PDB file of C-alpha atoms in Angstrom:
ATOM      1  CA  GLY A   1     -28.948  44.500 -15.675  1.00 81.00           C
ATOM      2  CA  ASN A   2     -31.043  42.650 -13.126  1.00 84.00           C
ATOM      3  CA  SER A   3     -30.168  43.045  -9.464  1.00 89.00           C
ATOM      4  CA  VAL A   4     -31.629  42.996  -5.970  1.00 94.00           C
ATOM      5  CA  THR A   5     -30.575  45.150  -3.025  1.00 94.00           C
ATOM      6  CA  GLN A   6     -31.442  44.209   0.532  1.00 94.00           C
ATOM      7  CA  MET A   7     -30.890  45.998   3.802  1.00 87.00           C
ATOM      8  CA  GLU A   8     -27.757  44.907   5.604  1.00 84.00           C
ATOM      9  CA  GLY A   9     -28.088  42.832   8.711  1.00 86.00           C
ATOM     10  CA  PRO A  10     -28.048  41.477  11.170  1.00 95.00           C
ATOM     11  CA  VAL A  11     -31.438  42.617  12.386  1.00 96.00           C
ATOM     12  CA  THR A  12     -31.991  41.856  16.066  1.00 97.00           C
ATOM     13  CA  LEU A  13     -35.498  41.998  17.506  1.00 97.00           C
ATOM     14  CA  SER A  14     -37.287  40.904  20.626  1.00 97.00           C
ATOM     15  CA  GLU A  15     -40.044  38.333  20.350  1.00 97.00           C
ATOM     16  CA  GLU A  16     -43.395  39.810  19.237  1.00 97.00           C
ATOM     17  CA  ALA A  17     -41.731  42.864  17.665  1.00 97.00           C
ATOM     18  CA  PHE A  18     -42.675  44.110  14.195  1.00 98.00           C
ATOM     19  CA  LEU A  19     -40.347  43.143  11.371  1.00 97.00           C
ATOM     20  CA  THR A  20     -39.515  44.945   8.161  1.00 97.00           C
ATOM     21  CA  ILE A  21     -36.728  43.855   5.818  1.00 97.00           C
ATOM     22  CA  ASN A  22     -36.289  46.187   2.877  1.00 97.00           C
ATOM     23  CA  CYS A  23     -35.766  44.939  -0.657  1.00 97.00           C
ATOM     24  CA  THR A  24     -35.506  46.950  -3.868  1.00 97.00           C
ATOM     25  CA  TYR A  25     -34.823  45.683  -7.331  1.00 95.00           C
ATOM     26  CA  THR A  26     -33.522  46.779 -10.707  1.00 94.00           C
ATOM     27  CA  ALA A  27     -34.968  45.126 -13.775  1.00 90.00           C
ATOM     28  CA  THR A  28     -36.688  46.094 -16.983  1.00 82.00           C
ATOM     29  CA  GLY A  29     -40.253  45.029 -17.498  1.00 80.00           C
ATOM     30  CA  TYR A  30     -42.130  43.003 -14.942  1.00 83.00           C
ATOM     31  CA  PRO A  31     -40.055  40.482 -13.014  1.00 89.00           C
ATOM     32  CA  SER A  32     -41.506  38.009 -10.527  1.00 90.00           C
ATOM     33  CA  LEU A  33     -40.365  38.653  -6.962  1.00 93.00           C
ATOM     34  CA  PHE A  34     -39.637  36.167  -4.199  1.00 94.00           C
ATOM     35  CA  TRP A  35     -38.603  35.891  -0.588  1.00 97.00           C
ATOM     36  CA  TYR A  36     -36.612  32.814   0.387  1.00 95.00           C
ATOM     37  CA  VAL A  37     -35.610  31.877   3.944  1.00 95.00           C
ATOM     38  CA  GLN A  38     -32.539  29.880   4.989  1.00 92.00           C
ATOM     39  CA  TYR A  39     -32.605  28.377   8.475  1.00 91.00           C
ATOM     40  CA  PRO A  40     -29.256  27.418  10.030  1.00 86.00           C
ATOM     41  CA  GLY A  41     -27.759  24.352   8.377  1.00 79.00           C
ATOM     42  CA  GLU A  42     -30.505  24.115   5.778  1.00 82.00           C
ATOM     43  CA  GLY A  43     -31.111  25.026   2.152  1.00 84.00           C
ATOM     44  CA  LEU A  44     -33.301  27.873   0.973  1.00 89.00           C
ATOM     45  CA  GLN A  45     -37.079  27.563   1.260  1.00 91.00           C
ATOM     46  CA  LEU A  46     -39.589  29.623  -0.670  1.00 91.00           C
ATOM     47  CA  LEU A  47     -41.410  31.888   1.790  1.00 96.00           C
ATOM     48  CA  LEU A  48     -43.661  33.879  -0.545  1.00 95.00           C
ATOM     49  CA  LYS A  49     -43.803  35.365  -4.005  1.00 93.00           C
ATOM     50  CA  ALA A  50     -45.623  37.899  -6.186  1.00 93.00           C
ATOM     51  CA  THR A  51     -45.778  37.856  -9.939  1.00 88.00           C
ATOM     52  CA  LYS A  52     -47.263  41.236 -10.855  1.00 88.00           C
ATOM     53  CA  ALA A  53     -47.536  44.780  -9.612  1.00 91.00           C
ATOM     54  CA  ASP A  54     -49.683  45.306  -6.488  1.00 94.00           C
ATOM     55  CA  ASP A  55     -49.772  41.568  -5.781  1.00 94.00           C
ATOM     56  CA  LYS A  56     -49.319  40.685  -2.131  1.00 96.00           C
ATOM     57  CA  GLY A  57     -47.560  37.459  -1.247  1.00 95.00           C
ATOM     58  CA  SER A  58     -48.183  36.002   2.202  1.00 97.00           C
ATOM     59  CA  ASN A  59     -47.206  32.922   4.176  1.00 96.00           C
ATOM     60  CA  LYS A  60     -46.743  32.024   7.865  1.00 95.00           C
ATOM     61  CA  GLY A  61     -47.634  35.583   8.939  1.00 97.00           C
ATOM     62  CA  PHE A  62     -45.106  37.167   6.553  1.00 98.00           C
ATOM     63  CA  GLU A  63     -46.273  39.543   3.823  1.00 98.00           C
ATOM     64  CA  ALA A  64     -44.720  41.469   0.967  1.00 98.00           C
ATOM     65  CA  THR A  65     -46.344  43.696  -1.656  1.00 98.00           C
ATOM     66  CA  TYR A  66     -44.946  44.143  -5.174  1.00 96.00           C
ATOM     67  CA  ARG A  67     -44.615  47.923  -5.637  1.00 96.00           C
ATOM     68  CA  LYS A  68     -43.753  48.780  -9.219  1.00 93.00           C
ATOM     69  CA  GLU A  69     -43.602  52.533  -8.605  1.00 94.00           C
ATOM     70  CA  THR A  70     -40.901  52.172  -5.938  1.00 95.00           C
ATOM     71  CA  THR A  71     -39.400  48.935  -7.342  1.00 95.00           C
ATOM     72  CA  SER A  72     -39.696  47.413  -3.890  1.00 97.00           C
ATOM     73  CA  PHE A  73     -40.800  44.167  -2.242  1.00 97.00           C
ATOM     74  CA  HIS A  74     -40.353  44.724   1.491  1.00 98.00           C
ATOM     75  CA  LEU A  75     -40.925  41.794   3.847  1.00 98.00           C
ATOM     76  CA  GLU A  76     -43.066  42.380   6.946  1.00 98.00           C
ATOM     77  CA  LYS A  77     -44.329  40.395   9.884  1.00 98.00           C
ATOM     78  CA  GLY A  78     -46.466  41.767  12.670  1.00 97.00           C
ATOM     79  CA  SER A  79     -45.082  39.676  15.534  1.00 96.00           C
ATOM     80  CA  VAL A  80     -41.833  37.717  15.157  1.00 97.00           C
ATOM     81  CA  GLN A  81     -40.984  34.536  17.031  1.00 97.00           C
ATOM     82  CA  VAL A  82     -37.636  33.076  18.048  1.00 97.00           C
ATOM     83  CA  SER A  83     -38.223  30.387  15.427  1.00 96.00           C
ATOM     84  CA  ASP A  84     -38.148  33.075  12.703  1.00 97.00           C
ATOM     85  CA  SER A  85     -34.401  33.539  13.262  1.00 97.00           C
ATOM     86  CA  ALA A  86     -32.853  32.831   9.869  1.00 96.00           C
ATOM     87  CA  VAL A  87     -31.359  34.512   6.817  1.00 94.00           C
ATOM     88  CA  TYR A  88     -33.886  36.033   4.422  1.00 97.00           C
ATOM     89  CA  PHE A  89     -33.145  36.440   0.713  1.00 95.00           C
ATOM     90  CA  CYS A  90     -35.063  38.610  -1.694  1.00 96.00           C
ATOM     91  CA  ALA A  91     -34.891  37.458  -5.312  1.00 94.00           C
ATOM     92  CA  LEU A  92     -36.238  38.243  -8.733  1.00 91.00           C
ATOM     93  CA  ARG A  93     -36.881  36.095 -11.771  1.00 87.00           C
ATOM     94  CA  LYS A  94     -37.017  37.712 -15.165  1.00 78.00           C
ATOM     95  CA  GLY A  95     -38.290  36.213 -18.361  1.00 71.00           C
ATOM     96  CA  ASN A  96     -39.326  32.659 -18.999  1.00 72.00           C
ATOM     97  CA  PHE A  97     -36.344  30.868 -17.527  1.00 74.00           C
ATOM     98  CA  ASN A  98     -36.044  29.923 -13.886  1.00 75.00           C
ATOM     99  CA  LYS A  99     -32.931  32.000 -13.394  1.00 82.00           C
ATOM    100  CA  PHE A 100     -32.980  33.833 -10.087  1.00 87.00           C
ATOM    101  CA  TYR A 101     -31.104  36.948  -9.020  1.00 89.00           C
ATOM    102  CA  PHE A 102     -30.671  36.934  -5.247  1.00 92.00           C
ATOM    103  CA  GLY A 103     -30.018  39.801  -2.865  1.00 93.00           C
ATOM    104  CA  SER A 104     -27.174  39.511  -0.373  1.00 91.00           C
ATOM    105  CA  GLY A 105     -29.432  38.195   2.405  1.00 93.00           C
ATOM    106  CA  THR A 106     -30.465  39.685   5.748  1.00 95.00           C
ATOM    107  CA  LYS A 107     -29.852  37.772   8.940  1.00 95.00           C
ATOM    108  CA  LEU A 108     -32.643  38.042  11.510  1.00 97.00           C
ATOM    109  CA  ASN A 109     -32.017  37.264  15.173  1.00 97.00           C
ATOM    110  CA  VAL A 110     -35.074  37.118  17.412  1.00 97.00           C
ATOM    111  CA  LYS A 111     -34.432  37.102  21.165  1.00 97.00           C
ATOM    112  CA  PRO A 112     -36.890  35.706  23.721  1.00 95.00           C
TER     113      PRO A 112
ATOM    114  CA  ASP B   1     -42.014  14.438  -0.739  1.00 61.00           C
ATOM    115  CA  THR B   2     -40.582  17.889  -1.421  1.00 65.00           C
ATOM    116  CA  GLU B   3     -37.064  17.048  -0.424  1.00 88.00           C
ATOM    117  CA  VAL B   4     -33.787  17.567  -2.195  1.00 94.00           C
ATOM    118  CA  THR B   5     -30.958  15.623  -0.588  1.00 95.00           C
ATOM    119  CA  GLN B   6     -27.259  16.347  -0.907  1.00 96.00           C
ATOM    120  CA  THR B   7     -24.235  14.316   0.095  1.00 97.00           C
ATOM    121  CA  PRO B   8     -21.841  14.696   1.683  1.00 96.00           C
ATOM    122  CA  LYS B   9     -22.774  17.371   4.207  1.00 94.00           C
ATOM    123  CA  HIS B  10     -19.162  18.435   4.621  1.00 96.00           C
ATOM    124  CA  LEU B  11     -16.122  17.814   2.443  1.00 96.00           C
ATOM    125  CA  VAL B  12     -12.477  18.718   2.945  1.00 96.00           C
ATOM    126  CA  MET B  13     -10.163  18.175   0.005  1.00 93.00           C
ATOM    127  CA  GLY B  14      -6.675  19.048  -1.134  1.00 91.00           C
ATOM    128  CA  MET B  15      -5.953  20.909  -4.337  1.00 90.00           C
ATOM    129  CA  THR B  16      -4.860  17.719  -6.102  1.00 89.00           C
ATOM    130  CA  ASN B  17      -7.838  15.606  -5.054  1.00 89.00           C
ATOM    131  CA  LYS B  18     -10.781  14.502  -7.165  1.00 95.00           C
ATOM    132  CA  LYS B  19     -14.133  14.369  -5.417  1.00 96.00           C
ATOM    133  CA  SER B  20     -17.830  14.467  -6.293  1.00 97.00           C
ATOM    134  CA  LEU B  21     -20.911  16.069  -4.811  1.00 98.00           C
ATOM    135  CA  LYS B  22     -24.245  14.327  -5.177  1.00 98.00           C
ATOM    136  CA  CYS B  23     -27.785  15.675  -5.327  1.00 98.00           C
ATOM    137  CA  GLU B  24     -31.017  13.703  -5.521  1.00 97.00           C
ATOM    138  CA  GLN B  25     -34.721  14.521  -5.824  1.00 96.00           C
ATOM    139  CA  HIS B  26     -37.766  12.320  -6.329  1.00 93.00           C
ATOM    140  CA  MET B  27     -40.357  14.967  -7.091  1.00 92.00           C
ATOM    141  CA  GLY B  28     -40.384  14.316 -10.828  1.00 91.00           C
ATOM    142  CA  HIS B  29     -38.666  17.644 -11.478  1.00 92.00           C
ATOM    143  CA  ARG B  30     -36.961  17.952 -14.849  1.00 92.00           C
ATOM    144  CA  ALA B  31     -34.768  20.961 -14.083  1.00 92.00           C
ATOM    145  CA  MET B  32     -31.864  20.799 -11.648  1.00 94.00           C
ATOM    146  CA  TYR B  33     -29.412  23.496 -10.602  1.00 95.00           C
ATOM    147  CA  TRP B  34     -26.037  23.931  -8.938  1.00 96.00           C
ATOM    148  CA  TYR B  35     -25.352  27.103  -6.956  1.00 95.00           C
ATOM    149  CA  LYS B  36     -22.263  28.282  -5.114  1.00 96.00           C
ATOM    150  CA  GLN B  37     -22.727  30.326  -1.938  1.00 92.00           C
ATOM    151  CA  LYS B  38     -19.819  32.081  -0.239  1.00 92.00           C
ATOM    152  CA  ALA B  39     -20.150  33.177   3.382  1.00 86.00           C
ATOM    153  CA  LYS B  40     -22.611  36.038   3.849  1.00 81.00           C
ATOM    154  CA  LYS B  41     -23.265  36.189   0.103  1.00 84.00           C
ATOM    155  CA  PRO B  42     -26.257  35.143  -1.982  1.00 87.00           C
ATOM    156  CA  PRO B  43     -26.258  31.914  -3.981  1.00 90.00           C
ATOM    157  CA  GLU B  44     -24.685  32.255  -7.440  1.00 92.00           C
ATOM    158  CA  LEU B  45     -25.954  30.082 -10.244  1.00 92.00           C
ATOM    159  CA  MET B  46     -23.352  27.732 -11.745  1.00 96.00           C
ATOM    160  CA  PHE B  47     -25.215  25.217 -13.944  1.00 95.00           C
ATOM    161  CA  VAL B  48     -28.731  24.350 -15.043  1.00 93.00           C
ATOM    162  CA  TYR B  49     -29.799  20.956 -16.373  1.00 94.00           C
ATOM    163  CA  SER B  50     -33.075  20.601 -18.206  1.00 91.00           C
ATOM    164  CA  TYR B  51     -34.319  17.122 -19.084  1.00 92.00           C
ATOM    165  CA  GLU B  52     -30.871  15.759 -18.256  1.00 94.00           C
ATOM    166  CA  LYS B  53     -29.124  18.071 -20.723  1.00 94.00           C
ATOM    167  CA  LEU B  54     -26.882  20.951 -19.749  1.00 94.00           C
ATOM    168  CA  SER B  55     -28.839  24.120 -20.446  1.00 90.00           C
ATOM    169  CA  ILE B  56     -26.852  26.874 -18.750  1.00 88.00           C
ATOM    170  CA  ASN B  57     -23.189  27.089 -17.774  1.00 91.00           C
ATOM    171  CA  GLU B  58     -22.505  30.422 -16.111  1.00 90.00           C
ATOM    172  CA  SER B  59     -18.885  30.511 -17.317  1.00 91.00           C
ATOM    173  CA  VAL B  60     -17.797  28.159 -14.551  1.00 95.00           C
ATOM    174  CA  PRO B  61     -14.126  27.010 -14.618  1.00 95.00           C
ATOM    175  CA  SER B  62     -13.582  23.531 -16.054  1.00 95.00           C
ATOM    176  CA  ARG B  63     -12.336  22.220 -12.708  1.00 96.00           C
ATOM    177  CA  PHE B  64     -16.068  21.934 -11.942  1.00 97.00           C
ATOM    178  CA  SER B  65     -17.737  19.289 -14.083  1.00 97.00           C
ATOM    179  CA  PRO B  66     -21.478  18.635 -13.751  1.00 97.00           C
ATOM    180  CA  GLU B  67     -23.206  15.430 -14.704  1.00 97.00           C
ATOM    181  CA  CYS B  68     -26.859  14.413 -14.785  1.00 96.00           C
ATOM    182  CA  PRO B  69     -27.005  10.603 -15.092  1.00 95.00           C
ATOM    183  CA  ASN B  70     -30.815  10.493 -14.822  1.00 93.00           C
ATOM    184  CA  SER B  71     -33.761  12.728 -14.054  1.00 90.00           C
ATOM    185  CA  SER B  72     -33.394  12.284 -10.275  1.00 95.00           C
ATOM    186  CA  LEU B  73     -29.674  12.642  -9.859  1.00 97.00           C
ATOM    187  CA  LEU B  74     -27.198  15.475 -10.319  1.00 98.00           C
ATOM    188  CA  ASN B  75     -23.487  15.263  -9.641  1.00 98.00           C
ATOM    189  CA  LEU B  76     -20.752  17.863  -9.481  1.00 98.00           C
ATOM    190  CA  HIS B  77     -17.267  16.481 -10.081  1.00 97.00           C
ATOM    191  CA  LEU B  78     -14.416  18.465  -8.579  1.00 96.00           C
ATOM    192  CA  HIS B  79     -10.776  18.360  -9.666  1.00 94.00           C
ATOM    193  CA  ALA B  80      -7.774  20.579  -8.975  1.00 93.00           C
ATOM    194  CA  LEU B  81      -9.770  23.087  -6.966  1.00 94.00           C
ATOM    195  CA  GLN B  82      -8.360  26.237  -5.431  1.00 95.00           C
ATOM    196  CA  PRO B  83      -8.797  27.437  -1.839  1.00 95.00           C
ATOM    197  CA  GLU B  84     -11.079  30.211  -3.113  1.00 95.00           C
ATOM    198  CA  ASP B  85     -13.501  27.516  -4.260  1.00 96.00           C
ATOM    199  CA  SER B  86     -14.304  26.815  -0.611  1.00 97.00           C
ATOM    200  CA  ALA B  87     -18.027  27.535  -0.223  1.00 96.00           C
ATOM    201  CA  LEU B  88     -21.452  26.024   0.364  1.00 94.00           C
ATOM    202  CA  TYR B  89     -22.636  24.240  -2.776  1.00 96.00           C
ATOM    203  CA  LEU B  90     -26.386  24.138  -3.110  1.00 95.00           C
ATOM    204  CA  CYS B  91     -28.458  21.971  -5.385  1.00 96.00           C
ATOM    205  CA  ALA B  92     -32.001  22.886  -6.374  1.00 94.00           C
ATOM    206  CA  SER B  93     -34.731  21.526  -8.593  1.00 93.00           C
ATOM    207  CA  SER B  94     -37.909  22.794 -10.198  1.00 90.00           C
ATOM    208  CA  LEU B  95     -40.677  21.285 -12.249  1.00 87.00           C
ATOM    209  CA  THR B  96     -39.226  22.665 -15.449  1.00 81.00           C
ATOM    210  CA  GLU B  97     -36.612  25.165 -16.530  1.00 77.00           C
ATOM    211  CA  LEU B  98     -39.322  27.393 -17.923  1.00 74.00           C
ATOM    212  CA  ALA B  99     -41.600  29.345 -15.610  1.00 69.00           C
ATOM    213  CA  GLY B 100     -44.964  29.157 -17.280  1.00 63.00           C
ATOM    214  CA  GLY B 101     -47.623  27.966 -14.920  1.00 58.00           C
ATOM    215  CA  ARG B 102     -48.667  27.432 -11.344  1.00 59.00           C
ATOM    216  CA  GLY B 103     -45.742  26.434  -9.192  1.00 59.00           C
ATOM    217  CA  THR B 104     -43.360  25.949 -12.075  1.00 61.00           C
ATOM    218  CA  ASP B 105     -41.068  28.734 -10.905  1.00 71.00           C
ATOM    219  CA  THR B 106     -40.608  27.372  -7.385  1.00 82.00           C
ATOM    220  CA  GLN B 107     -37.122  26.020  -6.780  1.00 87.00           C
ATOM    221  CA  TYR B 108     -36.603  23.480  -4.011  1.00 89.00           C
ATOM    222  CA  PHE B 109     -33.186  23.624  -2.425  1.00 91.00           C
ATOM    223  CA  GLY B 110     -31.131  20.979  -0.689  1.00 93.00           C
ATOM    224  CA  PRO B 111     -29.225  21.718   2.536  1.00 91.00           C
ATOM    225  CA  GLY B 112     -25.930  22.039   0.690  1.00 94.00           C
ATOM    226  CA  THR B 113     -22.440  20.600   0.904  1.00 96.00           C
ATOM    227  CA  ARG B 114     -19.921  22.720   2.776  1.00 95.00           C
ATOM    228  CA  LEU B 115     -16.667  22.373   0.854  1.00 96.00           C
ATOM    229  CA  THR B 116     -13.247  23.323   2.200  1.00 96.00           C
ATOM    230  CA  VAL B 117     -10.258  23.252  -0.144  1.00 95.00           C
ATOM    231  CA  LEU B 118      -6.888  23.174   1.583  1.00 93.00           C
TER     232      LEU B 118
END
């Protein structure tokens, strides 16, 4: 079936550190891949997405590349800020319907 | 306006109570979704409405009853819930239920209703 596996958190970093949050997926064919972010007390917001192999999604300094050969979509940011503290969800969408399969989420804490 | 609003923010109810959660969007989206999110878990899809008709019910117990009175509004009626139903209930919307073109697969989420069942 379709599933997403994310690294367990929490991840604690100092401001300006490099961030990587790992995400791998299981799905047949070519799913679309997403990163959503959930700030405290808020709903999920789309951060970035990629719809085919080797696509790179990017937004607000975050990047992720769709790697078909390793079935991965790791999230990276070169220099995190305190305001990036949130829970990050990797997700896939398969087929024509907007049905998402979410990973378990990774909490990021950024300290000043 | 890319906002999905949900009321109430918090709700505490007993197992014999009847209550409703409300979700509203004014983006012209024709697909709306209910998700349930337990602590430290990902959102789980419960229902999908497409053009005000129920499209997907993910085998949700009948004590949860969704309703879509118009294209902007989505309700979730709750009756005879169990303590294990305590969770964050998220509403989302997208342009359509089908992901076919630019931006059509983006779901916009509300902030959720935190439900506690005593």
